[in-house]
XYZ file of C-alpha atoms in Angstrom:
303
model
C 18.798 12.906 30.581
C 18.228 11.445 27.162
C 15.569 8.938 26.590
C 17.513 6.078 24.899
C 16.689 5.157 21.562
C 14.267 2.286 20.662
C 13.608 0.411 17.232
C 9.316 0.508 16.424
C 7.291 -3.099 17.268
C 8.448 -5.335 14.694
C 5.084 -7.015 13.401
C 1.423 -5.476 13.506
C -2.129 -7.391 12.809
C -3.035 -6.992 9.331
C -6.724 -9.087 8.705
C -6.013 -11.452 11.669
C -2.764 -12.470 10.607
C 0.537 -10.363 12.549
C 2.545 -9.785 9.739
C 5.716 -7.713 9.610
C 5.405 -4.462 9.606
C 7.190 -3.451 6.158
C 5.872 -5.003 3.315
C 6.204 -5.079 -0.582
C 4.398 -3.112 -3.002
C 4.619 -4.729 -6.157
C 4.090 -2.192 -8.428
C 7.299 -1.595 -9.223
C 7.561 -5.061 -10.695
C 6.339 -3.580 -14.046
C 9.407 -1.733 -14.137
C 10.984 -5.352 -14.856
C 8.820 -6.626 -17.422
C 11.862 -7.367 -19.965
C 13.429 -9.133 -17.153
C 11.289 -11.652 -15.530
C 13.903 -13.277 -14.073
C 15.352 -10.411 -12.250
C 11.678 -9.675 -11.391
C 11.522 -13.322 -9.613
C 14.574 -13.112 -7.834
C 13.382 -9.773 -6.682
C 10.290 -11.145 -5.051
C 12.230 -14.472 -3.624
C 14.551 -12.157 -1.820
C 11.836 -10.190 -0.089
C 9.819 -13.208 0.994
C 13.618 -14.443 2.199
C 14.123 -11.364 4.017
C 10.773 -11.752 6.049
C 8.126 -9.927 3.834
C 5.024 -12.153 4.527
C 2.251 -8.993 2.876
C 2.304 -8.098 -0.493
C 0.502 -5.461 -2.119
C -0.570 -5.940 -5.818
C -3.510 -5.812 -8.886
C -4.058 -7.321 -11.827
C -3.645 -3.487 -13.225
C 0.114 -3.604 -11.871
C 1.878 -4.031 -15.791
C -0.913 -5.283 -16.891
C -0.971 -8.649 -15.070
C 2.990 -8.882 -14.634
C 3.001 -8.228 -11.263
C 0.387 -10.654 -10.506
C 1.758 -13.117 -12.857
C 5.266 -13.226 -10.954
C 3.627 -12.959 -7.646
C 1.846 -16.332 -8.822
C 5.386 -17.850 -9.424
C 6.853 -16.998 -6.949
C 5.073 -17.799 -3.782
C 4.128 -20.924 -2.005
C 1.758 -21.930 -0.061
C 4.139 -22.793 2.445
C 5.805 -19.158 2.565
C 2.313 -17.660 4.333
C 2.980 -14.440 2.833
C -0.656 -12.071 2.974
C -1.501 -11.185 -0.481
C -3.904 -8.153 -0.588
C -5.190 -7.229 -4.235
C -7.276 -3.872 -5.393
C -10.314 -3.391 -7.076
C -11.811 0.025 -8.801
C -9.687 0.098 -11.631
C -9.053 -1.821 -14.748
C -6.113 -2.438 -17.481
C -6.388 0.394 -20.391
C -3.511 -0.457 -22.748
C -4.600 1.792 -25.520
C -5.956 4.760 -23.478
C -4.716 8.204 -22.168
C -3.454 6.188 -19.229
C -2.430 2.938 -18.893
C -5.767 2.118 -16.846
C -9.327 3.332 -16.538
C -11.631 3.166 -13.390
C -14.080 -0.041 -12.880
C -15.786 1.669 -9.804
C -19.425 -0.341 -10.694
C -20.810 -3.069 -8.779
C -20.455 -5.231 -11.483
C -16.850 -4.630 -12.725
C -15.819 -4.608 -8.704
C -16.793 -8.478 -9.324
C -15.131 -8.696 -12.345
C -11.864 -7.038 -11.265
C -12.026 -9.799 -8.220
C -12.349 -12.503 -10.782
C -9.565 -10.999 -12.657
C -7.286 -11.024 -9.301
C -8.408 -14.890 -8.598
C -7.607 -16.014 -12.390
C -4.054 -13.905 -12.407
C -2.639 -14.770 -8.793
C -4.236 -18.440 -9.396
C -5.729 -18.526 -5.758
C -9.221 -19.636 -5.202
C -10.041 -16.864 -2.625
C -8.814 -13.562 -2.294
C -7.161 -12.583 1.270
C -8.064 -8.994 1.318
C -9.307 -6.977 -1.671
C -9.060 -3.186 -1.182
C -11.994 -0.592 -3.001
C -10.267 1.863 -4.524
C -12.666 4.797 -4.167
C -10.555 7.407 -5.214
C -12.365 9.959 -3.008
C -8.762 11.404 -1.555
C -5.704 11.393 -2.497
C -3.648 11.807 -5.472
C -5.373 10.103 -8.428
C -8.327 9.947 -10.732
C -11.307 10.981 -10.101
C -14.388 8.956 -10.651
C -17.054 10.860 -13.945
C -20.068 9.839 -15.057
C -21.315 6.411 -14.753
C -18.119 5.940 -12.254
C -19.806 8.064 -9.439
C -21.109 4.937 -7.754
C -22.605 5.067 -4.258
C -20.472 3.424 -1.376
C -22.989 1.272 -0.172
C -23.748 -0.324 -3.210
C -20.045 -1.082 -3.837
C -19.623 -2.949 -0.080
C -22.577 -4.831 -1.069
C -21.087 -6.315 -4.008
C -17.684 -7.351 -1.937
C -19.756 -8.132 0.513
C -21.585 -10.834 -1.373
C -17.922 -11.666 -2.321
C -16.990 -12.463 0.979
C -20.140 -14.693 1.737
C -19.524 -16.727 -1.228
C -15.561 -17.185 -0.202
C -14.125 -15.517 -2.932
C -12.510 -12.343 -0.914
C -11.797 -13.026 3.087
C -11.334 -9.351 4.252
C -12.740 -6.302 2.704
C -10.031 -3.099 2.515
C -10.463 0.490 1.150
C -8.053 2.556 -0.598
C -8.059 6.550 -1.693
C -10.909 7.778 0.419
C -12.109 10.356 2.993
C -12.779 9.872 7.022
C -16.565 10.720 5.895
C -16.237 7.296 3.892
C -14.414 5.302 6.192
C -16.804 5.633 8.915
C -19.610 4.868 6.750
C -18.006 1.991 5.642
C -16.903 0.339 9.678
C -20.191 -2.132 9.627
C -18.867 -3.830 6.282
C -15.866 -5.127 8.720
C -12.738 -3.211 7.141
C -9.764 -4.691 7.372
C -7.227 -1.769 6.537
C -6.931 1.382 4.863
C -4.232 2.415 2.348
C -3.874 6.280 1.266
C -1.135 7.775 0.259
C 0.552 8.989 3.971
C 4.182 9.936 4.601
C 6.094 11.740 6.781
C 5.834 15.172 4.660
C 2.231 14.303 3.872
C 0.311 13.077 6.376
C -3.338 15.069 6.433
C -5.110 12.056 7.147
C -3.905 12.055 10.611
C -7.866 11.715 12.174
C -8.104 8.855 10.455
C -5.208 7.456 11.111
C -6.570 7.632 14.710
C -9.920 6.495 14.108
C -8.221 3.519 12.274
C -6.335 2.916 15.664
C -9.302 2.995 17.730
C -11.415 0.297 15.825
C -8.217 -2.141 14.989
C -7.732 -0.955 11.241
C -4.302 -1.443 9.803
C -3.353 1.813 8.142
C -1.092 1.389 5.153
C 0.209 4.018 3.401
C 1.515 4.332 -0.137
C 3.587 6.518 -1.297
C 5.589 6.113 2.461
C 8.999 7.687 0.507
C 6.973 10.248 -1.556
C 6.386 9.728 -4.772
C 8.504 9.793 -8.203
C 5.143 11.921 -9.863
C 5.779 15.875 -9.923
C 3.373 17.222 -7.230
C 4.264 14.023 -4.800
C 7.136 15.546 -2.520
C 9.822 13.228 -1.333
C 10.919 12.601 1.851
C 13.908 12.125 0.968
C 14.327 15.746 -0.076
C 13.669 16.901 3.479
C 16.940 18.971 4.649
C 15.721 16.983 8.036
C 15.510 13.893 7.305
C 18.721 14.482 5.477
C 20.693 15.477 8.611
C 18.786 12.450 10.406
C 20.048 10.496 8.171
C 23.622 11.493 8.034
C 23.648 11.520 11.996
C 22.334 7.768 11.918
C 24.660 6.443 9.361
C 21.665 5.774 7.707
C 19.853 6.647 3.747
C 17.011 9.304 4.153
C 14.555 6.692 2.568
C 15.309 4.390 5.877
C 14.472 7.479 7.963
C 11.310 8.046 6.272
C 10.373 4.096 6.868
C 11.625 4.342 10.096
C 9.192 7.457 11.079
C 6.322 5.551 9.681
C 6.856 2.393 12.338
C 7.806 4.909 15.275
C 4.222 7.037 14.687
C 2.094 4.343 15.459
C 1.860 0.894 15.966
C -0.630 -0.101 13.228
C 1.322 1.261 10.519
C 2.621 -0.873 7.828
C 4.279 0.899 5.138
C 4.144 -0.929 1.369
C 7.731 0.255 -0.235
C 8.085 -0.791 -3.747
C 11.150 -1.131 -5.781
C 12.752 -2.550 -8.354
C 15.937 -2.846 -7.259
C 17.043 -5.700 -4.835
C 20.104 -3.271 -2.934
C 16.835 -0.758 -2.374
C 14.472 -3.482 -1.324
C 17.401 -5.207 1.631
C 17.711 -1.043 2.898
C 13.833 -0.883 3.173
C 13.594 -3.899 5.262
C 16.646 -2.737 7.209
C 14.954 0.181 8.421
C 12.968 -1.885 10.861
C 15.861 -1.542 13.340
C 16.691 2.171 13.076
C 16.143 3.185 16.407
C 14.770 6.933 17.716
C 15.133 8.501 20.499
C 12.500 11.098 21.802
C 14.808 14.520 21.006
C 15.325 12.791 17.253
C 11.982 11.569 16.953
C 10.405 14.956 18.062
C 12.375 16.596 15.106
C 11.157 14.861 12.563
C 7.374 15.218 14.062
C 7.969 18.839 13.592
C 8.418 18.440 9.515
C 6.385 20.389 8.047
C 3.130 18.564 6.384
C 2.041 19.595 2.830
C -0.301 17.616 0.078
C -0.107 15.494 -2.751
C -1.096 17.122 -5.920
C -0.988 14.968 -8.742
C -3.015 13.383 -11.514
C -2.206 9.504 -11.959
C -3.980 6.463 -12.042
C-alpha cells in the first residue's frame, strides 16, 4: 500500500516569529541594479505572495539590495529582515568584498545594516565566520577568536541595536561553542546534493535553531553542483509535472521541519515557482529516492 503523498508544514519559528517556510534571498537583487524598478516590483511580489523573511547585507550590490529592501517594505507587511555581518563592500579589490571579521568592524558592519535598511534595530544579524563552507577564508588580522566576536553582538543586543544573534559559514565545533550566546539560526550552504552538515542540522533541531541553507538549488559558481542537474530529481520532476528547482525546494521542507530555504532570484516567473513549491507533495517511495542522492561538497572560492 502506498503512503499517500503530503505537502511539508507550511511555516516554521524563525527568532520567535513563525514565518513561512521559503523565504527571499536578496542577493540576487544586484543582478537588477540598472533596473530599480523591476528590482521593486520584484520584492512587492514576494512580500504579496507570502514571503514575510528576507535575507540581505549591506555587501549585497553594494547597498542595492538593502536600499530596495528599505523601499519596499512596511512596517505593516511584518516581513523578518535578517542582515550579515563579517564582511564588507570592496569595490576596487580582487573581489567585490573583503572580510570585516574584527570586533570592531562586526559593530560597524551592524551600523552599516541600521543606516542602509533605515531600521533602528536589527531583527537578526548573522556572523559570518567563514569556518565551512564555500567561501573565503579568514588571514591574518581576520583570524579572530569566536568568543570575542559574540561579545561584541552581544553588547549589540543589550543596547537594542540587533534582537537575535545568527551564524553563518561555520563548523558543529563552532556552533556548539556558540549555544550560550542564544543563536537564533544557522545558514550554510545545504542542499539536497550537498548536505554534510547533516549533525548539525540535528543538533540545530534539538536546541530550536532554524537551519537555513543557502545555496538550496546549488549554486551558479563552478565547484557548487546543482540540483537541478540531478538525473533524479530530473525524473522527479517530470513525474510531478513539476521544474527540478521546485523538487529541490520541496526536499528541503520534507527533511525537516526547521528548514527554511532562502531562494534568490531575479526573475519574478522564478520567484512565483519557488514559492509554489511549498505544495509539492511526497510520498514515502518518492521521498526515499531522492534521500538516496548521492551527497558531494562545495568547492569553490567566492566571497
Amino acid at each position: 500500500m502506498n503512503t499517500p503523498a503530503t505537502p511539508a508544514t507550511p511555516t516554521a519559528a524563525l527568532a520567535g516569529r513563525t514565518v513561512l517556510r521559503i523565504g527571499y534571498g536578496a542577493l540576487q537583487l544586484e543582478r537588477l541594479r540598472d533596473r530599480r524598478d523591476d528590482a521593486v516590483a520584484l520584492l512587492r511580489r514576494a512580500v504579496e505572495l507570502g514571503v514575510d523573511h528576507v535575507d540581505t547585507a549591506e555587501f549585497y550590490g553594494f547597498g542595492f539590495a538593502n536600499d530596495v529592501i528599505r523601499e519596499v517594505l512596511r512596517p505593516e507587511d511584518d516581513v523578518l529582515v535578517v542582515t550579515k555581518v563579517g564582511a564588507a563592500p570592496d569595490p576596487d579589490g580582487p573581489l567585490p568584498l573583503r572580510l570585516a571579521q574584527r570586533p570592531e568592524q562586526l559593530r560597524a558592519g551592524v551600523e552599516e545594516n541600521l543606516r542602509g535598511l533605515g531600521l533602528d534595530r536589527l531583527p537578526v544579524v548573522n556572523l559570518r565566520r567563514l569556518d565551512s563552507g564555500p567561501g573565503l577564508r579568514p588571514e591574518g588580522d581576520q583570524v579572530v577568536d569566536l568568543e570575542d566576536q559574540l561579545a561584541v553582538l552581544t553588547a549589540l543586543r543589550d543596547e537594542g541595536k540587533i534582537g537575535a544573534i545568527g551564524l553563518s559559514c561555520v563548523t558543529l565545533d563552532v556552533l556548539r561553542r556558540a549555544l550560550p550566546a542564544g543563536i537564533v539560526c544557522v545558514q550554510n550552504a545545504y542542499s539536497l546534493i550537498s548536505r554534510g552538515d547533516e549533525d548539525m542540522l540535528e543538533l540545530c533541531a534539538a536546541e530550536g535553531i532554524a537551519w537555513v541553507p543557502f545555496f538550496p538549488i546549488g549554486g551558479a559558481f563552478p565547484g557548487v553542483p546543482k540540483v537541478t542537474d540531478e538525473p533524479t530529481v530530473r525524473a522527479v520532476a517530470e513525474s510531478l509535472g513539476v521544474t527540478p528547482a521546485q523538487v529541490a525546494l520541496a526536499w528541503l521542507l520534507h527533511h525537516a521541519p526547521h528548514v527554511l530555504p532562502i531562494p534568490g532570484t531575479a526573475d519574478v516567473a522564478h520567484l512565483e515557482d519557488n514559492m509554489a513549491a511549498a505544495e509539492i507533495a511526497f510520498d514515502a517511495a518518492t521521498l526515499a529516492t531522492l534521500d538516496a542522492v548521492e551527497s558531494r561538497s562545495n568547492e569553490v572560492a567566492l566571497g
